[in-house]
Amino acid sequence: MTARGVDAPGRAAVGARTLRTDRWWLAPAATAAGLLVFVVYGGVRAFQQQYFFADERYLTPFYSPCVSLGCASEPGSSHFGMFLPDHPLIPYAALSLPFLLGFRLTCYYYRKAYYRSFWLAPAACAVPEPHARQTGETRFPLVLQNVHRYFFYVAVLVSLVNTYDALVAFRHPDDGFVVGVGNLVLLANVALLWCYTVSCHSCRHVMGGRLTHFSKHPVRYWFWTRISALNTRHMFFAWITLASLILTDLYVMLVARGTITDLRLIG
Amino acid sequence: MSYKGRFRVWRGDASGGALADFEVEVNEGEVVLDVLHRIQATQAPDLAVRWNCKAGKCGSCSAEIDGRPRLLCMTRMSVFDPGDVVTVTPMRTFPVLRDLVTDVSFNYAKAREVPSFTPPAGLAPGEYRMAQVDVERSQEFRKCIECFLCQDTCHVVRDHDENKGAFAGPRFLMRVAELEMHPLDVADRVPAAQDEHGLGRCNITKCCTEVCPEGIKITDNALIPMKERVADRRYDPLVWLGRTITRRRD
Ligand code: SF4
Ligand code: SF4
Ligand code: FES
Ligand code: FES
C-alpha cells in the first residue's frame, strides 16, 4: 500500500496514525449502539402486526396511519381507510414508514452520525479513515442525500397524522372524553416529533435560509430565526425522538397486551 | 504552582523527523506556546514554531496537541494533569517545513480560486447600503482568523492528498457561502461551489466546526446552507420549474 493521508510524502513523518489520547472511539461506538437498538426495535415492531392499539383509542406511531386491511383486527385503529393488503411483509403503516426511514436516513444529523460510526469516515476528528478513496456525497448512491427536502415535506404530513392520532385518542368510543397517562405520552411524543421535524436543516432553508435579503421578508425572517434556534438542538431532538418513539410504542404495546393498565386521570 | 512537565515535540523536516522528549518547567496560567518558548530558551534554541499574537487572533500557531488540531497559544496547560506527557506535532495535512512549521500555501491557492466580492454594476464603494439583518450571516464567517485548523482536520484532504485539487476545504467553502449570502454580491456562486470547490465531497461530519477556535458553526451555517442551495438548483424539480416559469414571465 502506498503511503497516503497523514503518511503522504512531504508531511511530517510522525509514525502513529493518530496521537489522540482521549477516548475518541466512545462517541461513535455509543452512536452505533443507539442506532442499532432503534433499528432492531423498530424493525421488530413494524412487522409484528399485534399490540398496536390500546384502550380502543391509543394508536402507536409505528402503526400510523394504519392503512392495511389487517388493521380491521383492532376496530377504530384506522382513521384513513384500509387498503393495503394484509401480508406479514407489509407493515400496517407501510404508507408512512418508508418515508420516515428516508427522512431520518437523509437527515443531515443522522448522516454525520452514521458516516462517523458505521463508515468511520472519519470515526473521530483527526483519526484517519480506513478508505482508500473519498468522494463524499458526489456519486450515486450518496448523491441521493440531496433529496432530503422531499422526505421533509412528507414528514410534515406524517407529523400531522400523528397529531391527529394524539388528539382523537382523547375520545373513548364508550366513555367519551377521557384523559389517561397514555394521552400525555402520545402528546409529548408528538410535540417532540414536531421539534425534530421543524428543526430540520431543509426546513430552515425553505422557510427563509434561501433568501438573500431578510429585510425584505420580515415574516420569513422571523420564522428563520425561530427555526435556527431550534436547529442548534437538532441532534438532541434526533435522539430524544428515537427514545420517545420507543417509549410511546412500548407503552401502547404494554397496555394493549394487558401487562399494565392505563391510569385514567379524567373520565 | 510549578512543576516539571513532560513533552514530546516533533522535530524534523520533509526528509524525516521524530518526536523529541523534553522535561521543562510549567507554571500556573501558562499555555502550551509558553512552554515551547521555554524549551526554545533553555534547551533547543533552533526549535521552529510559528506564532505572532499569543492571543488567539493571528492564526499563526496552529499545530496538533495530543493528536488534536489546536492553537498553541489558546491551549492552557491547566487542561492537562502534571503527570501527562503532552505531544505536540505540526499540522499533519500540509507539507512540513521544519519542526512545528508547515507550508500552508495550499490555503492561499484555494483562497485565490474564489472570485472576489462582486457588487452590482454602477454601485461605487461608499454607496453600499445594507440592512444589518442581511449581513449578519456573512459576519459570523468574518470572525475567521485563518488558522486553517479546519482545513487541517477535514478528512477530505487530511486523509486524501489526491483530493487537494478538487476540494477547497471548509474555510473556503465558507468564504463562498459568505459571498453567496452577502446582500450586495451579485455573482452566482452556487454552481461553482459544487463543480469547482468540491462542496459535494464534504460529508457534513463537522470536524471543521469542532476545531474552529472562533467557534464558527461552519457546517450548520455555511456548508449545509450551501448544500441546500445546490439542491435548489440541481436536485429540486419544483424549484427548477418555478424558476423556469418566473424567468419566462420576466
Ligand atoms: S464537515 Fe465537511 S468540510 Fe467540515 S470537516 Fe467535515 S467533511 Fe470537511
Ligand atoms: S474557520 Fe475557524 S478553523 Fe477555519 S481557518 Fe477560520 S478560524 Fe480557523
Ligand atoms: S431532519 Fe435532520 S436535517 Fe432534516
Ligand atoms: S499566536 Fe496568534 S493565534 Fe496563536
XYZ file of C-alpha atoms and ligand atoms in Angstrom:
541
model
C 0.000 0.000 0.000
C 1.349 3.380 -0.922
C 1.624 5.950 1.799
C -1.473 8.100 1.901
C -3.216 10.574 4.115
C -1.123 11.652 7.056
C 1.690 9.410 5.818
C 1.805 11.047 2.392
C 5.218 12.271 1.248
C 6.085 15.791 2.369
C 4.041 15.666 5.549
C 5.640 15.357 8.956
C 6.700 11.722 9.457
C 5.049 11.222 12.821
C 4.521 7.477 12.594
C 1.364 6.965 14.643
C -1.754 7.405 12.519
C -3.367 9.273 15.380
C -1.914 10.637 18.595
C -5.234 11.252 20.252
C -5.159 10.107 23.854
C -8.795 10.692 24.754
C -11.474 8.047 24.326
C -12.368 9.186 20.813
C -13.952 5.835 19.975
C -16.595 6.238 22.655
C -18.884 8.616 20.755
C -19.019 6.580 17.526
C -19.445 3.352 19.483
C -22.305 4.789 21.527
C -23.890 6.211 18.381
C -23.708 2.865 16.609
C -25.202 1.098 19.621
C -28.028 3.634 19.921
C -28.916 3.461 16.249
C -28.834 -0.343 16.267
C -31.175 -0.515 19.252
C -33.671 1.647 17.414
C -33.391 -0.201 14.110
C -33.861 -3.588 15.765
C -36.733 -2.457 17.978
C -38.431 -0.550 15.163
C -37.943 -3.407 12.710
C -39.441 -5.988 15.053
C -42.381 -3.810 15.981
C -43.156 -2.654 12.455
C -43.658 -6.226 11.316
C -45.228 -7.627 14.470
C -48.769 -6.598 13.462
C -50.008 -7.005 17.026
C -50.469 -4.867 20.154
C -50.541 -1.581 18.282
C -53.870 -0.226 19.522
C -54.802 0.079 23.174
C -57.892 1.008 25.154
C -59.750 1.425 21.841
C -58.043 4.809 21.332
C -54.237 4.739 21.614
C -52.528 4.095 18.279
C -48.745 3.673 18.380
C -46.780 5.896 15.964
C -45.218 2.775 14.427
C -48.652 1.875 13.033
C -49.813 5.300 11.970
C -51.605 5.724 9.683
C -52.989 2.196 9.935
C -53.969 1.566 6.340
C -53.646 -2.203 5.996
C -56.673 -4.441 5.723
C -55.136 -6.101 8.783
C -55.961 -3.034 10.880
C -59.507 -4.383 10.980
C -58.290 -6.671 13.778
C -58.372 -3.587 16.002
C -61.587 -1.703 15.277
C -61.088 2.028 15.490
C -57.352 1.938 14.789
C -57.689 3.035 11.197
C -58.505 6.675 10.647
C -57.699 6.988 6.972
C -59.159 3.881 5.360
C -57.795 0.363 4.939
C -56.500 -0.572 1.515
C -53.049 -2.177 1.719
C -53.071 -5.998 1.573
C -52.680 -7.781 4.889
C -49.353 -9.545 4.392
C -46.696 -10.387 7.004
C -44.069 -8.490 4.996
C -46.130 -5.332 4.613
C -46.190 -3.232 7.796
C -49.605 -1.839 8.633
C -48.147 1.655 8.292
C -46.345 0.889 5.034
C -47.592 4.197 3.711
C -45.571 6.309 6.141
C -42.706 4.143 7.436
C -40.557 4.156 4.251
C -40.726 7.944 4.153
C -39.952 8.305 7.824
C -36.991 5.993 7.360
C -35.882 8.029 4.343
C -36.314 11.242 6.296
C -34.029 10.049 9.064
C -31.546 8.357 6.714
C -31.013 11.532 4.708
C -31.150 13.847 7.733
C -28.006 15.938 7.992
C -27.523 14.912 11.590
C -28.007 11.169 11.066
C -25.733 11.349 8.037
C -22.999 12.667 10.266
C -23.854 10.033 12.859
C -23.633 7.012 10.604
C -20.789 8.271 8.414
C -18.818 8.537 11.608
C -19.977 5.461 13.496
C -20.519 2.917 10.698
C -18.485 4.164 7.753
C -15.719 5.531 10.013
C -15.229 8.463 7.646
C -13.969 9.748 9.991
C -14.690 7.888 13.237
C -13.455 10.956 15.094
C -11.720 14.155 14.076
C -8.070 13.746 13.086
C -8.411 9.964 13.260
C -7.602 8.586 9.791
C -10.459 6.983 7.909
C -9.831 3.491 6.537
C -10.923 4.112 2.951
C -8.564 4.409 0.014
C -10.759 6.882 -1.820
C -13.119 9.613 -0.746
C -15.789 11.068 -2.992
C -18.127 12.249 -0.247
C -21.643 12.813 -1.493
C -20.752 13.393 -5.129
C -21.742 9.993 -6.522
C -24.538 7.507 -6.567
C -25.870 6.424 -4.111
C -24.812 9.152 -1.690
C -25.668 11.938 -4.123
C -29.283 10.970 -3.364
C -28.888 12.544 0.078
C -29.769 15.747 -1.735
C -33.434 14.732 -1.903
C -33.752 15.193 1.839
C -36.213 18.048 1.459
C -38.814 15.773 -0.168
C -38.711 13.470 2.788
C -39.106 16.546 4.914
C -42.316 17.516 3.116
C -43.741 14.025 3.619
C -42.592 14.000 7.242
C -44.658 17.134 7.856
C -47.724 15.275 6.579
C -46.951 12.284 8.777
C -46.483 14.571 11.778
C -49.947 15.970 11.073
C -51.322 12.425 11.053
C -49.541 11.681 14.360
C -51.002 14.858 15.810
C -54.448 13.770 14.708
C -53.893 10.358 16.337
C -52.868 12.019 19.585
C -55.944 14.242 19.564
C -58.561 11.615 18.713
C -57.084 9.449 21.474
C -58.867 11.715 23.936
C -62.178 10.218 22.782
C -63.096 6.792 24.026
C -65.842 5.137 21.930
C -67.954 4.408 25.037
C -66.745 6.825 27.724
C -66.463 9.960 25.595
C -63.778 12.490 26.538
C -61.141 10.892 28.722
C -57.579 11.681 29.694
C -55.208 8.887 30.591
C -51.472 8.710 31.097
C -51.292 7.352 27.567
C -52.707 10.620 26.244
C -49.880 12.525 27.858
C -47.370 10.069 26.447
C -48.806 10.421 22.944
C -48.909 14.203 23.206
C -45.347 14.514 24.478
C -44.130 12.271 21.687
C -45.935 14.319 19.048
C -44.544 17.567 20.461
C -41.021 16.163 20.269
C -41.609 14.851 16.749
C -42.598 18.362 15.696
C -39.463 19.782 17.278
C -37.353 17.310 15.336
C -39.203 17.905 12.063
C -39.299 21.685 12.287
C -35.642 21.979 13.333
C -34.609 20.213 10.090
C -31.942 21.989 8.022
C -34.093 21.750 4.884
C -36.968 23.364 6.773
C -34.626 26.128 7.888
C -33.607 26.636 4.283
C -37.049 26.634 2.662
C -38.638 28.782 5.360
C -36.096 31.564 4.987
C -32.498 30.413 4.667
C -32.566 30.537 0.892
C -33.285 34.294 0.909
C -30.518 36.811 0.415
C -32.438 39.818 1.699
C -34.077 39.025 5.005
C -35.019 42.690 5.377
C -37.496 42.357 2.520
C -39.227 39.342 4.060
C -39.821 40.080 7.744
C -42.219 37.161 8.300
C -39.950 34.571 6.759
C -37.021 36.103 8.602
C -38.926 35.685 11.861
C -39.566 32.027 11.044
C -35.954 31.562 10.073
C -34.696 32.925 13.408
C -37.038 30.633 15.368
C -36.158 27.588 13.301
C -32.463 28.446 13.566
C -32.770 28.447 17.350
C -34.373 25.000 17.295
C -31.934 23.834 14.647
C -28.984 24.208 17.025
C -30.612 21.386 19.038
C -31.407 19.193 16.061
C -29.095 16.422 17.237
C -30.769 16.466 20.644
C -34.202 16.141 19.045
C -32.932 13.382 16.765
C -32.017 11.266 19.791
C -34.836 12.254 22.089
C -37.397 11.330 19.420
C -35.840 7.901 18.934
C -36.281 7.398 22.668
C -39.781 8.878 22.772
C -40.884 6.744 19.810
C -39.694 3.595 21.539
C -41.223 4.568 24.892
C -44.545 5.578 23.352
C -44.745 2.377 21.377
C -43.739 0.345 24.405
C -46.432 1.995 26.473
C -49.141 1.293 23.909
C -47.892 -2.260 23.470
C -47.874 -2.993 27.192
C -51.342 -1.561 27.666
C -52.594 -3.463 24.613
C -51.182 -6.710 25.971
C -52.713 -6.053 29.338
C -49.301 -6.067 31.030
C -50.022 -2.649 32.519
C -53.240 -0.680 32.870
C -53.533 2.841 31.623
C -54.217 5.194 34.515
C -57.270 7.376 33.844
C -56.777 10.927 35.055
C -60.096 12.316 33.796
C -63.202 10.398 32.770
C 2.281 26.236 41.236
C 5.156 25.000 39.096
C 6.015 21.507 38.041
C 8.283 19.697 35.617
C 6.141 18.795 32.637
C 6.991 16.081 30.148
C 6.691 16.923 26.461
C 7.189 15.174 23.163
C 7.726 17.627 20.324
C 8.067 16.578 16.689
C 11.345 17.738 15.207
C 12.486 17.341 11.648
C 11.701 18.418 8.112
C 10.330 16.995 4.869
C 13.100 14.411 4.738
C 12.155 12.898 8.099
C 11.916 13.508 11.785
C 10.848 12.111 15.127
C 9.309 13.041 18.457
C 11.886 14.518 20.821
C 11.461 14.289 24.609
C 11.721 17.330 26.832
C 11.310 17.906 30.532
C 10.523 21.502 31.194
C 9.126 23.779 33.860
C 5.422 24.583 33.670
C 3.946 27.466 35.653
C 0.425 28.298 36.641
C -1.565 30.128 33.988
C 0.662 29.102 31.086
C -0.351 27.877 27.667
C 1.411 25.300 25.509
C 3.120 28.033 23.489
C 4.738 29.407 26.677
C 6.252 26.021 27.355
C 7.521 25.704 23.792
C 9.145 29.107 24.173
C 10.804 27.918 27.369
C 12.104 24.861 25.513
C 13.473 27.232 22.864
C 15.063 29.455 25.518
C 16.624 26.725 27.603
C 17.075 23.511 25.623
C 16.505 23.749 21.877
C 17.242 27.243 20.549
C 16.653 26.102 16.974
C 13.144 24.744 17.566
C 10.943 26.194 14.815
C 7.487 27.312 15.864
C 5.325 29.904 14.156
C 3.448 32.390 16.299
C 2.613 36.037 16.403
C -0.078 37.373 18.708
C -0.305 34.871 21.561
C -3.911 35.956 21.855
C -5.751 33.599 19.536
C -6.193 36.268 16.913
C -3.496 35.897 14.269
C -3.996 32.235 13.436
C -0.256 31.538 13.172
C 0.322 28.975 15.905
C -1.838 26.125 14.604
C -0.484 22.690 15.461
C -1.685 19.400 16.891
C -1.639 18.732 20.599
C -2.172 15.134 21.644
C -3.357 14.492 18.125
C -5.974 17.249 18.097
C -5.705 20.325 15.881
C -5.465 23.347 18.197
C -3.920 26.773 18.633
C -0.751 26.519 20.720
C -1.461 29.879 22.343
C -5.017 29.048 23.331
C -4.420 25.632 24.847
C -3.995 26.075 28.562
C -1.618 23.816 30.437
C -4.315 23.514 33.107
C -6.259 21.110 30.877
C -3.517 18.540 31.445
C -2.549 16.650 34.578
C 1.013 17.348 35.751
C 1.765 13.671 35.088
C 0.613 13.758 31.431
C 3.076 13.583 28.576
C 1.970 16.285 26.145
C 2.660 15.548 22.481
C 2.975 18.418 20.010
C 3.269 17.904 16.259
C 2.894 20.174 13.268
C -0.397 20.107 11.351
C -0.424 16.804 9.506
C -2.383 17.803 6.418
C 0.143 20.260 4.997
C 3.768 19.718 3.930
C 6.141 20.240 6.823
C 8.869 22.856 6.535
C 10.658 22.412 9.833
C 9.660 21.201 13.297
C 6.223 22.663 14.052
C 6.077 24.874 10.983
C 4.131 23.754 7.924
C 3.726 25.143 4.449
C 0.123 26.343 4.321
C 0.272 27.732 0.780
C -2.426 25.208 -0.241
C -4.846 27.509 1.563
C -3.703 30.634 -0.230
C -4.064 28.891 -3.567
C -7.613 27.885 -2.608
C -8.392 31.427 -1.467
C -7.436 32.766 -4.880
C -9.811 30.342 -6.589
C -12.832 32.065 -5.037
C -13.835 35.069 -7.170
C -13.811 38.233 -5.069
C -16.799 40.269 -3.851
C -18.838 41.407 -6.836
C -21.091 44.414 -6.153
C -23.855 45.402 -8.567
C -22.634 47.293 -11.635
C -22.679 51.042 -11.184
C -22.549 50.953 -7.395
C -19.408 52.713 -6.239
C -17.635 51.928 -2.974
C -19.106 54.289 -0.397
C -22.581 53.839 -1.841
C -23.044 50.400 -0.303
C -26.119 50.281 1.918
C -27.065 47.105 3.722
C -29.504 46.178 6.463
C -27.856 44.586 9.473
C -30.113 41.506 9.330
C -28.945 40.919 5.766
C -25.225 40.899 6.538
C -25.422 39.070 9.853
C -24.880 35.601 8.424
C -21.809 36.692 6.486
C -20.452 38.469 9.547
C -20.240 35.260 11.524
C -17.847 33.942 8.887
C -15.774 37.114 9.047
C -14.662 36.104 12.532
C -12.315 33.628 10.844
C -8.670 34.144 11.840
C -7.382 31.913 9.026
C -5.670 29.489 11.344
C -6.526 26.674 8.882
C -7.204 24.211 11.667
C -10.475 23.372 9.919
C -8.583 22.683 6.705
C -6.115 20.587 8.673
C -8.744 18.423 10.330
C -11.039 17.917 7.346
C -10.648 14.264 6.384
C -11.411 15.019 2.735
C -7.879 16.361 2.307
C -6.208 15.162 5.502
C -6.698 11.535 4.513
C -6.589 12.062 0.749
C -3.826 14.095 -0.841
C -5.421 13.309 -4.204
C -8.466 15.418 -3.246
C -6.473 18.579 -2.716
C -7.010 19.727 -6.286
C -10.774 19.245 -6.256
C -11.650 20.440 -2.762
C -11.402 23.967 -1.404
C -11.855 22.894 2.210
C -14.257 24.199 4.840
C -12.603 27.587 5.223
C -13.057 28.476 1.566
C -16.429 26.832 1.090
C -17.400 29.102 3.959
C -15.956 32.048 2.039
C -18.163 31.079 -0.908
C -21.147 30.949 1.458
C -20.216 34.324 2.923
C -20.344 35.943 -0.507
C -23.359 33.958 -1.679
C -25.345 35.209 1.345
C -23.998 38.735 1.047
C -26.817 41.186 0.208
C -24.707 43.123 -2.307
C -22.871 40.300 -4.029
C -24.372 39.657 -7.438
C -22.155 36.794 -8.620
C -23.797 33.383 -8.909
C -21.622 31.159 -6.764
C -23.791 28.083 -6.370
C -22.752 26.032 -9.432
C -19.064 26.688 -8.763
C -19.458 25.636 -5.129
C -20.364 22.156 -6.299
C -18.320 21.891 -9.502
C -15.133 23.781 -8.720
C -14.839 23.989 -4.968
C -15.915 20.407 -4.275
C -18.792 21.008 -1.846
C -20.208 17.555 -2.642
C -17.175 15.890 -1.099
C -17.978 17.287 2.310
C -19.950 14.688 4.221
C -21.009 17.116 6.966
C -19.225 15.207 9.715
C -18.491 18.516 11.435
C -14.817 18.179 12.338
C -14.196 21.669 10.988
C -16.805 23.038 13.377
C -15.341 21.010 16.235
C -11.864 22.511 15.925
C -12.630 26.107 14.950
C -11.105 28.305 17.671
C -13.510 31.106 16.772
C -16.487 28.860 17.380
C -17.891 29.461 13.910
C -20.673 26.997 13.090
C -19.074 26.205 9.747
C -21.116 23.100 8.958
C -24.536 24.257 10.150
C -24.362 27.831 8.938
C -22.182 27.688 5.827
C -21.804 24.171 4.411
C -25.315 22.800 4.900
C -26.998 26.015 3.677
C -24.746 25.839 0.594
C -25.707 22.199 0.065
C -29.342 23.246 0.277
C -28.734 25.952 -2.314
C -27.128 23.409 -4.610
C -30.120 21.134 -4.039
C -32.403 24.035 -5.059
C -30.693 24.178 -8.426
C -29.763 20.618 -9.109
C -31.993 18.284 -7.221
C -35.287 20.062 -6.748
C -37.536 19.903 -9.835
C -40.168 22.059 -8.128
C -37.793 24.956 -7.585
C -36.410 24.471 -11.069
C -39.906 24.582 -12.538
C -40.736 27.694 -10.518
C -37.612 29.432 -11.742
C -38.250 28.494 -15.367
C -41.772 29.875 -15.220
C -40.835 33.134 -13.499
C -37.924 33.655 -15.832
C -40.302 33.367 -18.764
C -42.615 35.914 -17.239
C -39.859 38.474 -16.686
S -17.998 18.997 7.740
Fe -17.291 18.827 5.629
S -15.766 20.431 5.379
Fe -16.117 20.189 7.597
S -14.516 18.758 8.206
Fe -16.312 17.528 7.749
S -16.107 16.927 5.598
Fe -14.660 18.608 5.986
S -12.965 28.858 10.024
Fe -12.218 28.640 12.109
S -10.823 26.876 11.994
Fe -11.158 27.558 9.905
S -9.494 28.946 9.455
Fe -11.192 30.208 10.194
S -10.885 30.406 12.396
Fe -9.556 28.732 11.690
S -34.342 16.052 9.569
Fe -32.312 16.304 10.206
S -31.662 17.789 8.800
Fe -33.642 17.466 8.073
S -0.110 33.111 18.207
Fe -1.688 34.214 17.211
S -3.277 32.754 17.286
Fe -1.762 31.808 18.471
